[in-house]
Amino acid sequence: MNFKFAFCPIILLLSASLSFAQNVNVVIHGAASIAKTDDNFVCVTLDWWPAEKCDYNQCPWGKAGILNLDLRYGALINAIKAFNPLRIKVGGMPFNGEMDQLNRFFNHTGVKLTFGLNALFGRNESQTEKGLWIGDWQPQNTRDFMQYTISKGYKVDSYEFGNQLSGSGMGAKVDAKQYGKDVIVLKNLVKELYAHPETEPKVLGPGGFYEEKWFNTFLEVSGQGVVDGLTHHIYNLGPGDDPNMMNKVLDPSYLSQVSQTYKGVSDVVNEFRPQLGAWVSESGGALKGRSKDVSRTFADGFWYLDQMGMASTYDQKVFCRQALIGGNYGLLNATTFVPNPDYYGALLWHRLMGSIVLAVTKESDPNLRVYAHCAKKKPGVSLIFINLSKDRSFNITLSNAKPGDAGKPNYEFVGKQNREEYHLRALTGDIKDDIVCLNDVPMVQTDSEDIPAMDPKLVDASTPISIAAQSIAYVTIRDFEAPACF
């Protein structure tokens, strides 16, 4: 084995007993779903940033940008294949000879692919308003790109129109009415070039930060049946050089603030009803490469996995992490391709959490975050528990909500089958560690660069679920009867 410890140090094993334990009852409302995600909810991005891309006096991209990325690395290939499949969004890429190599790589690894398109072609910057780009979008470059992709037989799941041009934009912006007219041009181009509806890629947009008036105008102008998926970006942790970053990812009230954005996007979707609903097509937490002291550590999972849980409850269909590799926010180390802790949390979500989202209620410390879904591909329910507290563990019992009558007591759930538990903790107990332990075994790739086995711990169903301080746990219960899951 190529890791330092066969098991997590004994200090970690004792952490739960040294912290104060609180008893909590969690009620699962299994009669009906509250939302539904895409089967491939977990998504990552690849970007084209060069090695010279620098922010906050650091240049963390190295050779992780698409044009420099060595696609032959076994560690990279195996990390992608483990998802079977992984959804990847490629940022607005130049149309050049690198396409063939990249598409062969995607086909080999079974990627479900979204391509970002440059929505500024043909426009000019306004002489009267800084940052505003005016004029009609010119689709010739996109036409050439699509025709080449089709001629090669490359599979594309969807195209996203533009990047951070909505509302106030990020350095550049386009008027919502103009953007709505242009996305119609894109939709017509896709319909023209892709002869068979079953292979026709979906059209996504606008791929920017949510502003209610702009999004409403964009969808009003584009009309029904044009935008298949409404995409937006989330960077709710602010600048990557914020010295309070660690406090933010551990603050439940701060983490919850972004729920207003999810609700706003959900309300727009409910009004205009795009076919694929809402996607978070880019979320790196903090802007411009993220925080070098937090993003690659176990602590980042408190933000990342909580965001995925929250987004799913607001009917967001897909959640794309910026990035698979690159900057400080990659799921993989930018130079060694070794998975960072968030990779394993994402892989467990993909394998365990089904598309049907269930409501949960509890009365307890807000530091305990809980999300429930129907289990993926098998009977039962899967839950994720996120304990933000430094000095408090939780002993959890479950109840099944009685459907139809809020006044009646809930059914206490007593399982007969062993629970399947996956407990994630930092290697030494310090959440700044960059190695995560699953059920007390360090998660490090094998000598053959494969992802290590991620087996559950089978636990007697008659015992409470124990969530240690500053840890994360997935729990699957096969005999929990939730009618929404049948």
PDB file of C-alpha atoms in Angstrom, residues 3-123:
ATOM      1  CA  PHE A   3      -0.164   5.326   2.281  1.00  0.00           C
ATOM      2  CA  LYS A   4       1.326   6.108   5.631  1.00  0.00           C
ATOM      3  CA  PHE A   5      -1.323   4.606   7.914  1.00  0.00           C
ATOM      4  CA  ALA A   6      -3.276   1.389   7.524  1.00  0.00           C
ATOM      5  CA  PHE A   7      -5.837   2.821   9.921  1.00  0.00           C
ATOM      6  CA  CYS A   8      -6.610   6.263  11.273  1.00  0.00           C
ATOM      7  CA  PRO A   9      -4.629   7.072  14.433  1.00  0.00           C
ATOM      8  CA  ILE A  10      -6.152   6.039  17.741  1.00  0.00           C
ATOM      9  CA  ILE A  11      -6.799   9.689  18.696  1.00  0.00           C
ATOM     10  CA  LEU A  12      -9.436   9.770  15.966  1.00  0.00           C
ATOM     11  CA  LEU A  13     -11.091   6.584  17.156  1.00  0.00           C
ATOM     12  CA  LEU A  14     -11.501   8.116  20.607  1.00  0.00           C
ATOM     13  CA  SER A  15     -12.836  11.474  19.415  1.00  0.00           C
ATOM     14  CA  ALA A  16     -16.514  10.543  19.716  1.00  0.00           C
ATOM     15  CA  SER A  17     -16.139   9.412  23.335  1.00  0.00           C
ATOM     16  CA  LEU A  18     -14.297  12.619  24.296  1.00  0.00           C
ATOM     17  CA  SER A  19     -17.044  14.900  22.990  1.00  0.00           C
ATOM     18  CA  PHE A  20     -20.439  15.625  24.513  1.00  0.00           C
ATOM     19  CA  ALA A  21     -23.147  13.442  22.957  1.00  0.00           C
ATOM     20  CA  GLN A  22     -26.630  14.763  22.242  1.00  0.00           C
ATOM     21  CA  ASN A  23     -29.637  12.553  21.513  1.00  0.00           C
ATOM     22  CA  VAL A  24     -31.602  13.593  18.425  1.00  0.00           C
ATOM     23  CA  ASN A  25     -34.664  12.186  16.709  1.00  0.00           C
ATOM     24  CA  VAL A  26     -34.782  12.725  12.955  1.00  0.00           C
ATOM     25  CA  VAL A  27     -38.150  12.388  11.210  1.00  0.00           C
ATOM     26  CA  ILE A  28     -38.128  11.222   7.593  1.00  0.00           C
ATOM     27  CA  HIS A  29     -41.189  12.235   5.585  1.00  0.00           C
ATOM     28  CA  GLY A  30     -41.258   9.312   3.194  1.00  0.00           C
ATOM     29  CA  ALA A  31     -44.852   9.506   1.941  1.00  0.00           C
ATOM     30  CA  ALA A  32     -44.043  11.899  -0.911  1.00  0.00           C
ATOM     31  CA  SER A  33     -40.988  13.445  -2.487  1.00  0.00           C
ATOM     32  CA  ILE A  34     -40.206  17.156  -2.206  1.00  0.00           C
ATOM     33  CA  ALA A  35     -37.908  17.285  -5.238  1.00  0.00           C
ATOM     34  CA  LYS A  36     -36.158  15.186  -7.837  1.00  0.00           C
ATOM     35  CA  THR A  37     -32.594  15.459  -9.121  1.00  0.00           C
ATOM     36  CA  ASP A  38     -31.006  14.107 -12.265  1.00  0.00           C
ATOM     37  CA  ASP A  39     -29.558  10.606 -11.915  1.00  0.00           C
ATOM     38  CA  ASN A  40     -26.173  12.214 -12.575  1.00  0.00           C
ATOM     39  CA  PHE A  41     -26.561  15.015 -10.054  1.00  0.00           C
ATOM     40  CA  VAL A  42     -22.852  15.123  -9.206  1.00  0.00           C
ATOM     41  CA  CYS A  43     -20.996  17.076 -11.881  1.00  0.00           C
ATOM     42  CA  VAL A  44     -17.538  18.626 -12.210  1.00  0.00           C
ATOM     43  CA  THR A  45     -16.007  21.168 -14.558  1.00  0.00           C
ATOM     44  CA  LEU A  46     -12.824  21.326 -16.591  1.00  0.00           C
ATOM     45  CA  ASP A  47     -11.454  24.713 -17.550  1.00  0.00           C
ATOM     46  CA  TRP A  48      -8.886  26.043 -20.008  1.00  0.00           C
ATOM     47  CA  TRP A  49      -6.957  28.385 -17.711  1.00  0.00           C
ATOM     48  CA  PRO A  50      -3.210  28.548 -18.522  1.00  0.00           C
ATOM     49  CA  ALA A  51      -0.407  28.020 -16.026  1.00  0.00           C
ATOM     50  CA  GLU A  52       0.006  31.802 -15.904  1.00  0.00           C
ATOM     51  CA  LYS A  53      -3.475  32.286 -14.394  1.00  0.00           C
ATOM     52  CA  CYS A  54      -2.764  33.874 -11.004  1.00  0.00           C
ATOM     53  CA  ASP A  55      -4.925  35.244  -8.172  1.00  0.00           C
ATOM     54  CA  TYR A  56      -4.111  36.313  -4.607  1.00  0.00           C
ATOM     55  CA  ASN A  57      -0.348  36.153  -5.358  1.00  0.00           C
ATOM     56  CA  GLN A  58      -0.490  32.477  -6.300  1.00  0.00           C
ATOM     57  CA  CYS A  59      -0.692  30.592  -9.601  1.00  0.00           C
ATOM     58  CA  PRO A  60      -2.395  27.289  -8.705  1.00  0.00           C
ATOM     59  CA  TRP A  61      -3.455  26.039 -12.150  1.00  0.00           C
ATOM     60  CA  GLY A  62      -0.120  24.670 -13.322  1.00  0.00           C
ATOM     61  CA  LYS A  63      -0.761  22.157 -16.107  1.00  0.00           C
ATOM     62  CA  ALA A  64      -4.324  21.413 -14.978  1.00  0.00           C
ATOM     63  CA  GLY A  65      -5.993  23.531 -17.661  1.00  0.00           C
ATOM     64  CA  ILE A  66      -7.501  21.581 -20.562  1.00  0.00           C
ATOM     65  CA  LEU A  67      -4.901  22.663 -23.103  1.00  0.00           C
ATOM     66  CA  ASN A  68      -2.039  21.509 -20.843  1.00  0.00           C
ATOM     67  CA  LEU A  69      -3.659  18.539 -19.098  1.00  0.00           C
ATOM     68  CA  ASP A  70      -1.921  15.186 -19.599  1.00  0.00           C
ATOM     69  CA  LEU A  71      -4.834  12.856 -20.278  1.00  0.00           C
ATOM     70  CA  ARG A  72      -2.694   9.711 -20.083  1.00  0.00           C
ATOM     71  CA  TYR A  73      -2.430   9.628 -16.305  1.00  0.00           C
ATOM     72  CA  GLY A  74      -3.949   6.471 -14.872  1.00  0.00           C
ATOM     73  CA  ALA A  75      -4.909   8.285 -11.668  1.00  0.00           C
ATOM     74  CA  LEU A  76      -6.993  10.772 -13.648  1.00  0.00           C
ATOM     75  CA  ILE A  77      -8.634   8.087 -15.789  1.00  0.00           C
ATOM     76  CA  ASN A  78      -9.481   5.892 -12.810  1.00  0.00           C
ATOM     77  CA  ALA A  79     -10.867   8.804 -10.784  1.00  0.00           C
ATOM     78  CA  ILE A  80     -13.333   9.589 -13.578  1.00  0.00           C
ATOM     79  CA  LYS A  81     -14.245   5.980 -14.375  1.00  0.00           C
ATOM     80  CA  ALA A  82     -15.135   5.297 -10.732  1.00  0.00           C
ATOM     81  CA  PHE A  83     -18.339   7.347 -11.170  1.00  0.00           C
ATOM     82  CA  ASN A  84     -19.553   5.341 -14.154  1.00  0.00           C
ATOM     83  CA  PRO A  85     -20.529   7.866 -15.460  1.00  0.00           C
ATOM     84  CA  LEU A  86     -19.280  11.251 -14.353  1.00  0.00           C
ATOM     85  CA  ARG A  87     -20.963  14.364 -15.709  1.00  0.00           C
ATOM     86  CA  ILE A  88     -18.364  16.923 -16.834  1.00  0.00           C
ATOM     87  CA  LYS A  89     -18.888  20.466 -18.092  1.00  0.00           C
ATOM     88  CA  VAL A  90     -16.069  21.833 -20.225  1.00  0.00           C
ATOM     89  CA  GLY A  91     -15.711  25.604 -20.053  1.00  0.00           C
ATOM     90  CA  GLY A  92     -15.925  27.721 -23.229  1.00  0.00           C
ATOM     91  CA  MET A  93     -13.092  26.048 -25.098  1.00  0.00           C
ATOM     92  CA  PRO A  94     -11.253  27.321 -28.179  1.00  0.00           C
ATOM     93  CA  PHE A  95     -12.062  25.302 -31.288  1.00  0.00           C
ATOM     94  CA  ASN A  96      -8.735  23.713 -32.259  1.00  0.00           C
ATOM     95  CA  GLY A  97      -6.877  20.439 -32.802  1.00  0.00           C
ATOM     96  CA  GLU A  98      -6.983  19.509 -29.125  1.00  0.00           C
ATOM     97  CA  MET A  99     -10.613  18.496 -29.583  1.00  0.00           C
ATOM     98  CA  ASP A 100      -9.873  15.034 -30.947  1.00  0.00           C
ATOM     99  CA  GLN A 101      -7.673  13.972 -28.063  1.00  0.00           C
ATOM    100  CA  LEU A 102     -10.093  15.382 -25.535  1.00  0.00           C
ATOM    101  CA  ASN A 103     -13.133  13.677 -27.036  1.00  0.00           C
ATOM    102  CA  ARG A 104     -11.349  10.327 -27.271  1.00  0.00           C
ATOM    103  CA  PHE A 105     -10.572  10.717 -23.588  1.00  0.00           C
ATOM    104  CA  PHE A 106     -14.211  11.452 -22.751  1.00  0.00           C
ATOM    105  CA  ASN A 107     -15.424   8.473 -24.771  1.00  0.00           C
ATOM    106  CA  HIS A 108     -12.857   6.207 -23.081  1.00  0.00           C
ATOM    107  CA  THR A 109     -13.888   7.302 -19.590  1.00  0.00           C
ATOM    108  CA  GLY A 110     -17.648   7.293 -20.278  1.00  0.00           C
ATOM    109  CA  VAL A 111     -18.156  10.971 -19.481  1.00  0.00           C
ATOM    110  CA  LYS A 112     -21.579  12.610 -19.786  1.00  0.00           C
ATOM    111  CA  LEU A 113     -20.498  15.807 -21.484  1.00  0.00           C
ATOM    112  CA  THR A 114     -21.629  19.441 -21.487  1.00  0.00           C
ATOM    113  CA  PHE A 115     -19.742  21.942 -23.638  1.00  0.00           C
ATOM    114  CA  GLY A 116     -19.714  25.627 -22.792  1.00  0.00           C
ATOM    115  CA  LEU A 117     -20.075  27.987 -25.770  1.00  0.00           C
ATOM    116  CA  ASN A 118     -18.645  31.468 -26.172  1.00  0.00           C
ATOM    117  CA  ALA A 119     -21.614  33.859 -26.186  1.00  0.00           C
ATOM    118  CA  LEU A 120     -19.566  36.967 -27.007  1.00  0.00           C
ATOM    119  CA  PHE A 121     -18.735  36.132 -30.629  1.00  0.00           C
ATOM    120  CA  GLY A 122     -19.791  39.033 -32.868  1.00  0.00           C
ATOM    121  CA  ARG A 123     -20.453  41.491 -30.053  1.00  0.00           C
TER     122      ARG A 123
END
